[in-house]
mmCIF file of C-alpha atoms in Angstrom:
data_model
loop_
_atom_site.group_PDB
_atom_site.id
_atom_site.type_symbol
_atom_site.label_atom_id
_atom_site.label_comp_id
_atom_site.label_asym_id
_atom_site.label_seq_id
_atom_site.Cartn_x
_atom_site.Cartn_y
_atom_site.Cartn_z
ATOM 1 C CA GLN A 1 -13.660 9.336 0.230
ATOM 2 C CA SER A 2 -11.827 11.118 3.073
ATOM 3 C CA ALA A 3 -8.373 12.365 2.199
ATOM 4 C CA LEU A 4 -5.485 10.529 3.747
ATOM 5 C CA THR A 5 -3.846 12.398 6.678
ATOM 6 C CA GLN A 6 -0.420 13.992 6.324
ATOM 7 C CA PRO A 7 1.372 16.520 8.473
ATOM 8 C CA ALA A 8 1.242 19.986 6.944
ATOM 9 C CA SER A 9 4.896 20.420 7.248
ATOM 10 C CA VAL A 10 8.164 19.023 8.386
ATOM 11 C CA SER A 11 11.699 20.466 8.325
ATOM 12 C CA GLY A 12 15.199 19.457 8.682
ATOM 13 C CA SER A 13 18.783 20.494 8.027
ATOM 14 C CA PRO A 14 20.937 19.416 5.271
ATOM 15 C CA GLY A 15 22.237 15.818 5.995
ATOM 16 C CA GLN A 16 19.460 15.030 8.465
ATOM 17 C CA SER A 17 16.496 12.663 7.719
ATOM 18 C CA VAL A 18 12.811 13.479 7.798
ATOM 19 C CA THR A 19 9.915 11.173 7.840
ATOM 20 C CA ILE A 20 6.395 11.950 6.556
ATOM 21 C CA SER A 21 3.468 9.902 7.608
ATOM 22 C CA CYS A 22 0.361 9.127 5.568
ATOM 23 C CA THR A 23 -2.541 7.778 7.677
ATOM 24 C CA GLY A 24 -5.507 6.195 6.067
ATOM 25 C CA THR A 25 -7.982 3.404 6.888
ATOM 26 C CA SER A 26 -8.306 -0.412 6.535
ATOM 27 C CA SER A 27 -10.107 0.598 3.230
ATOM 28 C CA ASP A 28 -7.330 2.202 1.542
ATOM 29 C CA VAL A 29 -3.699 2.354 2.933
ATOM 30 C CA GLY A 30 -4.218 -0.680 5.125
ATOM 31 C CA ALA A 31 -5.816 -2.766 2.311
ATOM 32 C CA PHE A 32 -3.550 -2.297 -0.597
ATOM 33 C CA LYS A 33 0.108 -2.350 -1.686
ATOM 34 C CA SER A 34 -0.741 0.446 -4.129
ATOM 35 C CA VAL A 35 0.586 3.341 -2.078
ATOM 36 C CA SER A 36 2.625 5.865 -3.908
ATOM 37 C CA TRP A 37 4.354 9.095 -3.084
ATOM 38 C CA TYR A 38 4.854 12.186 -5.264
ATOM 39 C CA GLN A 39 7.297 15.119 -4.953
ATOM 40 C CA GLN A 40 6.055 18.396 -6.291
ATOM 41 C CA HIS A 41 8.105 21.566 -6.666
ATOM 42 C CA PRO A 42 6.383 24.949 -6.876
ATOM 43 C CA GLY A 43 4.602 25.471 -10.248
ATOM 44 C CA LYS A 44 5.524 21.962 -11.404
ATOM 45 C CA ALA A 45 3.716 18.730 -12.101
ATOM 46 C CA PRO A 46 3.964 16.004 -9.413
ATOM 47 C CA LYS A 47 6.819 13.475 -9.887
ATOM 48 C CA LEU A 48 6.523 9.853 -8.759
ATOM 49 C CA ILE A 49 9.263 8.922 -6.177
ATOM 50 C CA LEU A 50 7.787 5.742 -4.711
ATOM 51 C CA PHE A 51 5.153 3.120 -5.733
ATOM 52 C CA ASP A 52 3.959 0.012 -4.226
ATOM 53 C CA VAL A 53 4.985 1.391 -0.825
ATOM 54 C CA THR A 54 8.718 0.726 -1.184
ATOM 55 C CA SER A 55 9.641 0.743 -4.990
ATOM 56 C CA ARG A 56 11.603 3.566 -6.606
ATOM 57 C CA PRO A 57 11.270 4.537 -10.267
ATOM 58 C CA PRO A 58 14.536 4.667 -12.239
ATOM 59 C CA GLY A 59 16.500 7.773 -11.585
ATOM 60 C CA VAL A 60 14.969 8.544 -8.226
ATOM 61 C CA SER A 61 17.567 8.750 -5.388
ATOM 62 C CA ASN A 62 17.917 5.793 -2.872
ATOM 63 C CA ARG A 63 17.709 8.562 -0.206
ATOM 64 C CA PHE A 64 13.920 8.307 -0.659
ATOM 65 C CA SER A 65 12.546 5.178 1.120
ATOM 66 C CA GLY A 66 9.137 3.991 2.077
ATOM 67 C CA SER A 67 7.348 1.724 4.603
ATOM 68 C CA LYS A 68 3.868 0.759 5.736
ATOM 69 C CA SER A 69 2.526 -0.380 8.957
ATOM 70 C CA GLY A 70 -1.227 -1.074 9.358
ATOM 71 C CA ASN A 71 -3.057 1.872 8.107
ATOM 72 C CA THR A 72 0.002 4.306 7.957
ATOM 73 C CA ALA A 73 2.512 4.629 5.181
ATOM 74 C CA SER A 74 5.633 6.637 5.556
ATOM 75 C CA LEU A 75 8.168 8.302 3.456
ATOM 76 C CA THR A 76 11.635 8.936 4.719
ATOM 77 C CA ILE A 77 14.194 11.343 2.996
ATOM 78 C CA SER A 78 17.658 10.639 4.194
ATOM 79 C CA ASP A 79 20.672 12.916 3.993
ATOM 80 C CA LEU A 80 18.461 15.961 3.247
ATOM 81 C CA GLU A 81 19.491 18.214 0.307
ATOM 82 C CA ALA A 82 18.363 21.662 -0.648
ATOM 83 C CA ASP A 83 16.532 20.415 -3.708
ATOM 84 C CA ASP A 84 14.431 18.017 -1.521
ATOM 85 C CA GLU A 85 12.372 21.243 -0.385
ATOM 86 C CA ALA A 86 9.049 20.632 -1.986
ATOM 87 C CA ASP A 87 5.575 19.422 -1.321
ATOM 88 C CA TYR A 88 5.097 15.647 -0.956
ATOM 89 C CA HIS A 89 1.719 13.815 -1.569
ATOM 90 C CA CYS A 90 0.751 10.284 -0.761
ATOM 91 C CA THR A 91 -1.907 8.440 -2.551
ATOM 92 C CA SER A 92 -3.616 5.102 -2.208
ATOM 93 C CA PHE A 93 -6.028 2.839 -4.141
ATOM 94 C CA THR A 94 -9.283 2.164 -2.165
ATOM 95 C CA ARG A 95 -11.779 -0.475 -1.784
ATOM 96 C CA SER A 96 -14.384 1.734 -3.323
ATOM 97 C CA THR A 97 -12.382 1.441 -6.652
ATOM 98 C CA THR A 98 -11.267 5.135 -6.369
ATOM 99 C CA ARG A 99 -8.031 6.717 -5.589
ATOM 100 C CA VAL A 100 -7.408 9.041 -2.630
ATOM 101 C CA PHE A 101 -4.546 11.565 -1.961
ATOM 102 C CA GLY A 102 -3.310 12.993 1.220
ATOM 103 C CA GLY A 103 -3.427 16.695 1.929
ATOM 104 C CA GLY A 104 0.254 17.130 1.079
ATOM 105 C CA THR A 105 3.233 17.933 3.403
ATOM 106 C CA LYS A 106 5.685 20.837 2.769
ATOM 107 C CA VAL A 107 9.232 19.872 3.356
ATOM 108 C CA THR A 108 11.459 22.654 4.439
ATOM 109 C CA VAL A 109 15.271 22.391 4.342
ATOM 110 C CA LEU A 110 16.530 24.770 7.020
ATOM 111 C CA GLU B 1 9.776 11.254 -24.932
ATOM 112 C CA VAL B 2 6.298 11.068 -23.203
ATOM 113 C CA GLN B 3 4.227 14.321 -23.575
ATOM 114 C CA LEU B 4 0.804 15.123 -22.067
ATOM 115 C CA LEU B 5 -0.546 18.525 -23.074
ATOM 116 C CA GLU B 6 -3.703 19.670 -21.469
ATOM 117 C CA SER B 7 -5.865 22.320 -22.907
ATOM 118 C CA GLY B 8 -9.417 23.923 -22.615
ATOM 119 C CA GLY B 9 -9.053 25.600 -19.222
ATOM 120 C CA GLY B 10 -10.273 29.044 -18.557
ATOM 121 C CA LEU B 11 -12.473 31.363 -16.625
ATOM 122 C CA ILE B 12 -16.072 30.172 -16.577
ATOM 123 C CA GLN B 13 -19.198 31.255 -14.670
ATOM 124 C CA PRO B 14 -20.920 28.893 -12.064
ATOM 125 C CA GLY B 15 -23.340 26.378 -13.681
ATOM 126 C CA GLU B 16 -21.630 26.487 -17.035
ATOM 127 C CA SER B 17 -19.746 23.608 -18.789
ATOM 128 C CA LEU B 18 -16.210 23.149 -19.994
ATOM 129 C CA ARG B 19 -14.366 20.330 -21.879
ATOM 130 C CA LEU B 20 -10.769 19.657 -21.216
ATOM 131 C CA SER B 21 -8.518 17.849 -23.516
ATOM 132 C CA CYS B 22 -5.246 16.051 -23.123
ATOM 133 C CA ALA B 23 -3.050 15.293 -26.203
ATOM 134 C CA ALA B 24 -0.660 12.318 -25.644
ATOM 135 C CA SER B 25 2.412 11.330 -27.428
ATOM 136 C CA GLY B 26 5.642 9.228 -26.915
ATOM 137 C CA PHE B 27 3.797 6.069 -25.600
ATOM 138 C CA THR B 28 1.074 3.584 -26.760
ATOM 139 C CA PHE B 29 -1.797 5.589 -25.566
ATOM 140 C CA ALA B 30 -4.418 2.783 -25.959
ATOM 141 C CA ASN B 31 -2.419 0.455 -23.699
ATOM 142 C CA PHE B 32 -2.715 2.700 -20.572
ATOM 143 C CA ASP B 33 -5.319 3.776 -18.029
ATOM 144 C CA MET B 34 -5.573 7.680 -17.972
ATOM 145 C CA SER B 35 -6.551 9.849 -15.181
ATOM 146 C CA TRP B 36 -7.447 13.574 -14.319
ATOM 147 C CA VAL B 37 -6.127 14.885 -10.985
ATOM 148 C CA ARG B 38 -6.727 18.372 -9.835
ATOM 149 C CA GLN B 39 -5.243 20.804 -7.438
ATOM 150 C CA ALA B 40 -7.079 23.765 -6.002
ATOM 151 C CA PRO B 41 -4.923 26.812 -5.321
ATOM 152 C CA GLY B 42 -2.695 26.200 -2.365
ATOM 153 C CA LYS B 43 -4.073 22.819 -1.669
ATOM 154 C CA GLY B 44 -3.274 19.148 -2.120
ATOM 155 C CA LEU B 45 -3.880 16.836 -5.110
ATOM 156 C CA GLU B 46 -7.295 15.483 -5.641
ATOM 157 C CA TRP B 47 -8.143 12.432 -7.811
ATOM 158 C CA VAL B 48 -10.940 13.185 -10.178
ATOM 159 C CA SER B 49 -11.508 10.357 -12.576
ATOM 160 C CA THR B 50 -9.758 7.403 -14.421
ATOM 161 C CA ILE B 51 -10.671 5.638 -17.640
ATOM 162 C CA ASN B 52 -9.178 2.233 -18.766
ATOM 163 C CA GLY B 53 -7.153 1.861 -21.879
ATOM 164 C CA GLY B 54 -10.068 0.709 -23.952
ATOM 165 C CA GLY B 55 -12.288 3.339 -22.736
ATOM 166 C CA THR B 56 -14.832 0.778 -21.416
ATOM 167 C CA LYS B 57 -14.494 1.335 -17.784
ATOM 168 C CA THR B 58 -14.628 4.737 -15.957
ATOM 169 C CA TYR B 59 -14.278 5.701 -12.276
ATOM 170 C CA TYR B 60 -15.055 9.009 -10.541
ATOM 171 C CA SER B 61 -14.641 10.682 -7.288
ATOM 172 C CA ASP B 62 -17.775 11.333 -5.328
ATOM 173 C CA SER B 63 -17.161 15.192 -5.697
ATOM 174 C CA VAL B 64 -17.554 15.029 -9.510
ATOM 175 C CA LYS B 65 -19.792 11.876 -10.058
ATOM 176 C CA GLY B 66 -22.880 12.681 -12.217
ATOM 177 C CA ARG B 67 -21.310 16.208 -13.298
ATOM 178 C CA PHE B 68 -18.125 15.118 -15.018
ATOM 179 C CA THR B 69 -17.546 12.567 -17.850
ATOM 180 C CA ILE B 70 -14.227 11.211 -18.695
ATOM 181 C CA SER B 71 -13.650 9.751 -22.263
ATOM 182 C CA ARG B 72 -10.908 9.083 -24.630
ATOM 183 C CA ASP B 73 -10.251 8.819 -28.407
ATOM 184 C CA ASN B 74 -7.469 6.345 -28.924
ATOM 185 C CA SER B 75 -7.150 7.051 -32.638
ATOM 186 C CA ARG B 76 -6.468 10.781 -31.775
ATOM 187 C CA LYS B 77 -4.467 9.827 -28.594
ATOM 188 C CA THR B 78 -6.541 12.307 -26.637
ATOM 189 C CA LEU B 79 -8.060 12.168 -23.303
ATOM 190 C CA TYR B 80 -11.202 14.381 -22.442
ATOM 191 C CA LEU B 81 -12.967 15.649 -19.394
ATOM 192 C CA GLN B 82 -16.417 17.022 -19.916
ATOM 193 C CA MET B 83 -17.392 19.142 -16.831
ATOM 194 C CA ASN B 84 -20.920 20.303 -16.271
ATOM 195 C CA SER B 85 -22.656 22.217 -13.490
ATOM 196 C CA LEU B 86 -19.308 23.774 -12.404
ATOM 197 C CA THR B 87 -19.089 25.445 -9.074
ATOM 198 C CA ALA B 88 -16.464 27.595 -7.367
ATOM 199 C CA GLU B 89 -15.217 24.406 -5.627
ATOM 200 C CA ASP B 90 -14.075 22.961 -9.028
ATOM 201 C CA THR B 91 -11.563 25.779 -9.390
ATOM 202 C CA ALA B 92 -8.303 24.119 -9.766
ATOM 203 C CA ILE B 93 -5.326 23.225 -12.009
ATOM 204 C CA TYR B 94 -6.406 19.992 -13.836
ATOM 205 C CA PHE B 95 -3.544 17.548 -14.636
ATOM 206 C CA CYS B 96 -3.876 14.529 -16.920
ATOM 207 C CA ALA B 97 -1.620 11.562 -16.193
ATOM 208 C CA ASN B 98 -1.010 7.937 -17.101
ATOM 209 C CA ALA B 99 -0.261 7.108 -13.483
ATOM 210 C CA GLY B 100 -1.244 3.688 -12.366
ATOM 211 C CA PHE B 101 -4.785 3.423 -10.840
ATOM 212 C CA SER B 102 -5.344 0.166 -9.026
ATOM 213 C CA ALA B 103 -1.638 -0.915 -9.632
ATOM 214 C CA PRO B 104 1.401 0.585 -11.366
ATOM 215 C CA GLN B 105 1.569 0.534 -15.088
ATOM 216 C CA TYR B 106 4.513 -0.718 -16.871
ATOM 217 C CA SER B 107 6.303 -0.365 -20.341
ATOM 218 C CA PHE B 108 9.175 -2.670 -21.165
ATOM 219 C CA GLY B 109 9.595 -3.467 -17.499
ATOM 220 C CA PHE B 110 9.619 0.210 -16.271
ATOM 221 C CA VAL B 111 7.020 1.928 -14.285
ATOM 222 C CA VAL B 112 4.998 4.489 -16.291
ATOM 223 C CA ASP B 113 3.867 7.642 -14.619
ATOM 224 C CA ASN B 114 3.849 10.867 -16.594
ATOM 225 C CA TRP B 115 1.930 14.070 -15.868
ATOM 226 C CA GLY B 116 1.071 17.071 -18.012
ATOM 227 C CA GLN B 117 1.828 20.619 -16.858
ATOM 228 C CA GLY B 118 -1.914 21.173 -16.171
ATOM 229 C CA THR B 119 -4.638 23.482 -17.249
ATOM 230 C CA LEU B 120 -6.327 26.089 -14.933
ATOM 231 C CA VAL B 121 -9.957 26.139 -14.582
ATOM 232 C CA THR B 122 -11.429 29.104 -12.672
ATOM 233 C CA VAL B 123 -15.066 29.140 -11.796
ATOM 234 C CA SER B 124 -16.291 32.593 -10.793
ATOM 235 C CA SER B 125 -19.074 35.022 -11.661
#
C-alpha cells in the first residue's frame, strides 16, 4: 500500500494555471475510475473537488479539472485565485480493496 | 445539513487502547459506507478503515490491520474505531467520512462526501 506520488509543492500567480500530478501504479490509479481530489485549507477538513477523475460535485468551480493517463492522474486549477492556496490530496481505490492517498501538494498563490 | 462529529481523542501512552466515536446526522446513516481517515501532524491523509452500510464488511490498511476495529451502530447513527496497541506512529487527527470507498456514493442523484472536523489522538509517554 505505497502512497501515491504527488509533488510537494506547486505555485503560480493569480490568473495562471497550475497542474498537480498524482502517480500510482496499474493496481490503483491505472486500474480504476475511482480517483478523487480533495482540497484542504489549514485546520479544516478535506473538501471533495473532483471524483471519478473528472467529475465535479455541485458548487465546485469549473476552474478545477481532472484527467488521467495510464497510472497518472492530474488536477489542473485554472485562473488561479488567492483562495485556491491550500493542500491538495489525490486518492484512488486499489486492487487490494483498500484506498490510498497521495502525500499531498501545497499550492501557493504568489 | 449533514454533520459528522468525532469524539474520543486524547493523550494516551504507547501500548494502550482508545475508542473513537463519530455521531452522524442529516443523512440516512445506514445507507452509506463510512470510513476513518487520519492525518499525522504536517503530513498527508492516510486511509485507515471502511465499513459498509450494513456493518457486514470491513476493510483496513496494512498499518492498522489486527490492531484497529471499525464498527457501527445504525440505530444510534454512530461509527466507531477501536484502537489497540497504539504507537507513536498512530498520532494523528482522525476524521470520519461518508466518502465513497470503491465508488462514489450518491443521494438523490448528488455525490455524497462529508467529513467531520476530526479528533486528535496523541500517543506519547
